[in-house]
């Protein structure tokens, strides 16, 4: 099983792309943008910022698909 632990995250405020490591043991609810310093929170219905704003779902969601 090949779980991705790095994702390209796009800030919903400044739209800058950043690469981030995703935790494998929990969902990450908050993430501070490296560029504009605003705190990202997941969209309603998503478990974490990666599920809302990244190019890949978080590891726990990836495992659900397998």
CSV table of N, CA and C in Angstrom, one decimal:
chain,number,residue,atom,x,y,z
A,1,UNK,N,0.8,-1.2,0.0
A,1,UNK,CA,0.0,0.0,0.0
A,1,UNK,C,0.9,1.2,0.0
A,2,UNK,N,0.6,2.1,-0.9
A,2,UNK,CA,1.4,3.3,-1.1
A,2,UNK,C,0.7,4.6,-0.7
A,3,UNK,N,0.9,5.0,0.5
A,3,UNK,CA,0.2,6.2,1.0
A,3,UNK,C,1.1,7.4,0.8
A,4,UNK,N,0.5,8.5,0.3
A,4,UNK,CA,1.3,9.8,0.1
A,4,UNK,C,1.3,10.5,1.4
A,5,UNK,N,2.4,11.1,1.8
A,5,UNK,CA,2.5,11.8,3.0
A,5,UNK,C,2.9,13.3,2.7
A,6,UNK,N,3.2,13.6,1.5
A,6,UNK,CA,3.5,15.0,1.1
A,6,UNK,C,2.4,15.5,0.1
A,7,UNK,N,2.0,16.7,0.2
A,7,UNK,CA,0.9,17.3,-0.6
A,7,UNK,C,1.3,18.7,-1.0
A,8,UNK,N,0.7,19.1,-2.2
A,8,UNK,CA,0.8,20.5,-2.6
A,8,UNK,C,-0.5,21.1,-2.1
A,9,UNK,N,-0.3,22.1,-1.2
A,9,UNK,CA,-1.5,22.8,-0.6
A,9,UNK,C,-1.6,24.2,-1.2
A,10,UNK,N,-2.8,24.6,-1.6
A,10,UNK,CA,-3.0,25.9,-2.1
A,10,UNK,C,-3.8,26.7,-1.1
A,11,UNK,N,-3.3,27.8,-0.7
A,11,UNK,CA,-3.9,28.7,0.3
A,11,UNK,C,-5.2,29.3,-0.3
A,12,UNK,N,-6.3,29.2,0.4
A,12,UNK,CA,-7.6,29.7,-0.1
A,12,UNK,C,-7.6,31.3,0.0
A,13,UNK,N,-6.7,31.9,0.7
A,13,UNK,CA,-6.6,33.3,0.9
A,13,UNK,C,-5.7,34.0,-0.2
A,14,UNK,N,-4.5,33.5,-0.3
A,14,UNK,CA,-3.5,34.2,-1.2
A,14,UNK,C,-3.2,33.3,-2.5
A,15,UNK,N,-3.8,32.1,-2.5
A,15,UNK,CA,-3.6,31.2,-3.6
A,15,UNK,C,-2.2,30.8,-4.0
A,16,UNK,N,-1.3,30.9,-3.0
A,16,UNK,CA,0.1,30.4,-3.2
A,16,UNK,C,0.1,28.9,-2.9
A,17,UNK,N,1.0,28.3,-3.7
A,17,UNK,CA,1.1,26.8,-3.5
A,17,UNK,C,2.3,26.6,-2.6
A,18,UNK,N,2.2,25.6,-1.7
A,18,UNK,CA,3.2,25.2,-0.8
A,18,UNK,C,3.2,23.7,-0.6
A,19,UNK,N,4.3,23.1,-0.4
A,19,UNK,CA,4.4,21.7,-0.2
A,19,UNK,C,4.5,21.4,1.3
A,20,UNK,N,3.7,20.5,1.8
A,20,UNK,CA,3.6,20.2,3.2
A,20,UNK,C,3.6,18.7,3.5
A,21,UNK,N,4.1,18.3,4.7
A,21,UNK,CA,4.0,16.9,5.1
A,21,UNK,C,2.7,16.8,5.8
A,22,UNK,N,2.0,15.7,5.5
A,22,UNK,CA,0.8,15.3,6.2
A,22,UNK,C,1.0,14.4,7.3
A,23,UNK,N,0.4,14.6,8.5
A,23,UNK,CA,0.6,13.7,9.6
A,23,UNK,C,-0.1,12.3,9.2
A,24,UNK,N,0.5,11.2,9.6
A,24,UNK,CA,-0.1,9.9,9.3
A,24,UNK,C,-1.0,9.4,10.4
A,25,UNK,N,-0.9,10.0,11.6
A,25,UNK,CA,-1.6,9.5,12.7
A,25,UNK,C,-2.8,10.3,13.2
A,26,UNK,N,-3.1,11.4,12.5
A,26,UNK,CA,-4.2,12.3,12.8
A,26,UNK,C,-4.5,13.2,11.7
A,27,UNK,N,-5.7,13.8,11.7
A,27,UNK,CA,-6.1,14.8,10.7
A,27,UNK,C,-5.5,16.2,11.2
A,28,UNK,N,-5.1,17.0,10.2
A,28,UNK,CA,-4.6,18.3,10.6
A,28,UNK,C,-5.7,19.4,10.3
A,29,UNK,N,-6.3,19.9,11.4
A,29,UNK,CA,-7.4,20.8,11.2
A,29,UNK,C,-7.0,22.2,10.9
A,30,UNK,N,-5.8,22.7,11.4
A,30,UNK,CA,-5.4,24.0,11.1
A,30,UNK,C,-4.0,23.9,10.4
A,31,UNK,N,-3.8,24.9,9.5
A,31,UNK,CA,-2.5,25.0,8.8
A,31,UNK,C,-2.2,26.5,8.6
A,32,UNK,N,-1.1,27.0,9.0
A,32,UNK,CA,-0.7,28.4,8.8
A,32,UNK,C,0.0,28.6,7.4
A,33,UNK,N,-0.5,29.4,6.6
A,33,UNK,CA,0.1,29.7,5.3
A,33,UNK,C,1.5,30.2,5.5
A,34,UNK,N,2.4,29.7,4.7
A,34,UNK,CA,3.8,30.2,4.8
A,34,UNK,C,3.9,31.6,4.2
A,35,UNK,N,3.0,32.0,3.3
A,35,UNK,CA,3.1,33.3,2.6
A,35,UNK,C,2.3,34.4,3.3
A,36,UNK,N,1.0,34.2,3.4
A,36,UNK,CA,0.2,35.3,4.0
A,36,UNK,C,0.0,35.2,5.5
A,37,UNK,N,0.4,34.0,6.1
A,37,UNK,CA,0.3,33.8,7.5
A,37,UNK,C,-1.1,33.6,8.1
A,38,UNK,N,-2.1,33.5,7.2
A,38,UNK,CA,-3.5,33.2,7.7
A,38,UNK,C,-3.6,31.7,8.0
A,39,UNK,N,-4.5,31.5,8.9
A,39,UNK,CA,-4.8,30.1,9.3
A,39,UNK,C,-5.9,29.5,8.5
A,40,UNK,N,-5.5,28.4,7.8
A,40,UNK,CA,-6.5,27.6,7.0
A,40,UNK,C,-7.3,26.7,7.9
A,41,UNK,N,-8.5,26.5,7.6
A,41,UNK,CA,-9.4,25.5,8.3
A,41,UNK,C,-10.1,24.7,7.2
A,42,UNK,N,-10.4,23.5,7.5
A,42,UNK,CA,-11.1,22.7,6.4
A,42,UNK,C,-12.5,23.2,6.1
A,43,UNK,N,-12.9,23.0,4.8
A,43,UNK,CA,-14.2,23.3,4.4
A,43,UNK,C,-15.2,22.4,5.2
A,44,UNK,N,-16.4,22.9,5.3
A,44,UNK,CA,-17.5,22.1,6.0
A,44,UNK,C,-17.6,20.7,5.3
A,45,UNK,N,-17.6,19.7,6.1
A,45,UNK,CA,-17.7,18.3,5.7
A,45,UNK,C,-16.3,17.6,5.4
A,46,UNK,N,-15.2,18.4,5.4
A,46,UNK,CA,-13.9,17.8,5.3
A,46,UNK,C,-13.3,17.6,6.6
A,47,UNK,N,-12.4,16.6,6.7
A,47,UNK,CA,-11.8,16.3,8.0
A,47,UNK,C,-10.6,17.1,8.3
A,48,UNK,N,-9.9,17.6,7.3
A,48,UNK,CA,-8.7,18.4,7.5
A,48,UNK,C,-8.4,19.3,6.4
A,49,UNK,N,-7.4,20.2,6.5
A,49,UNK,CA,-7.0,21.2,5.5
A,49,UNK,C,-6.6,20.5,4.2
A,50,UNK,N,-5.9,19.3,4.3
A,50,UNK,CA,-5.4,18.6,3.1
A,50,UNK,C,-6.6,18.1,2.3
A,51,UNK,N,-7.7,17.6,2.9
A,51,UNK,CA,-8.8,17.2,2.1
A,51,UNK,C,-9.5,18.3,1.4
A,52,UNK,N,-9.4,19.5,2.0
A,52,UNK,CA,-10.0,20.7,1.4
A,52,UNK,C,-9.2,21.4,0.3
A,53,UNK,N,-7.9,21.5,0.6
A,53,UNK,CA,-7.0,22.4,-0.2
A,53,UNK,C,-5.8,21.8,-0.9
A,54,UNK,N,-5.6,20.5,-0.8
A,54,UNK,CA,-4.4,19.9,-1.3
A,54,UNK,C,-4.7,19.1,-2.6
A,55,UNK,N,-3.7,18.7,-3.2
A,55,UNK,CA,-3.8,17.9,-4.5
A,55,UNK,C,-4.0,16.4,-4.2
A,56,UNK,N,-4.0,16.0,-2.9
A,56,UNK,CA,-4.3,14.6,-2.5
A,56,UNK,C,-5.0,14.6,-1.1
A,57,UNK,N,-5.8,13.7,-0.9
A,57,UNK,CA,-6.5,13.6,0.4
A,57,UNK,C,-5.5,13.2,1.5
A,58,UNK,N,-5.8,13.3,2.7
A,58,UNK,CA,-4.9,13.0,3.9
A,58,UNK,C,-4.8,11.5,4.0
A,59,UNK,N,-3.7,11.0,4.6
A,59,UNK,CA,-3.5,9.6,4.7
A,59,UNK,C,-4.6,8.7,5.3
A,60,UNK,N,-5.4,9.3,6.2
A,60,UNK,CA,-6.5,8.5,6.7
A,60,UNK,C,-7.6,8.3,5.7
A,61,UNK,N,-7.8,9.3,4.8
A,61,UNK,CA,-8.8,9.2,3.8
A,61,UNK,C,-8.3,8.3,2.6
A,62,UNK,N,-7.0,8.3,2.4
A,62,UNK,CA,-6.4,7.4,1.4
A,62,UNK,C,-6.5,6.0,1.8
A,63,UNK,N,-6.4,5.7,3.1
A,63,UNK,CA,-6.6,4.3,3.6
A,63,UNK,C,-8.0,3.8,3.5
A,64,UNK,N,-9.0,4.7,3.6
A,64,UNK,CA,-10.4,4.4,3.4
A,64,UNK,C,-10.7,3.8,2.0
A,65,UNK,N,-10.0,4.4,1.1
A,65,UNK,CA,-10.2,4.0,-0.3
A,65,UNK,C,-9.6,2.6,-0.6
A,66,UNK,N,-8.5,2.2,0.1
A,66,UNK,CA,-7.9,0.9,-0.2
A,66,UNK,C,-8.7,-0.3,0.3
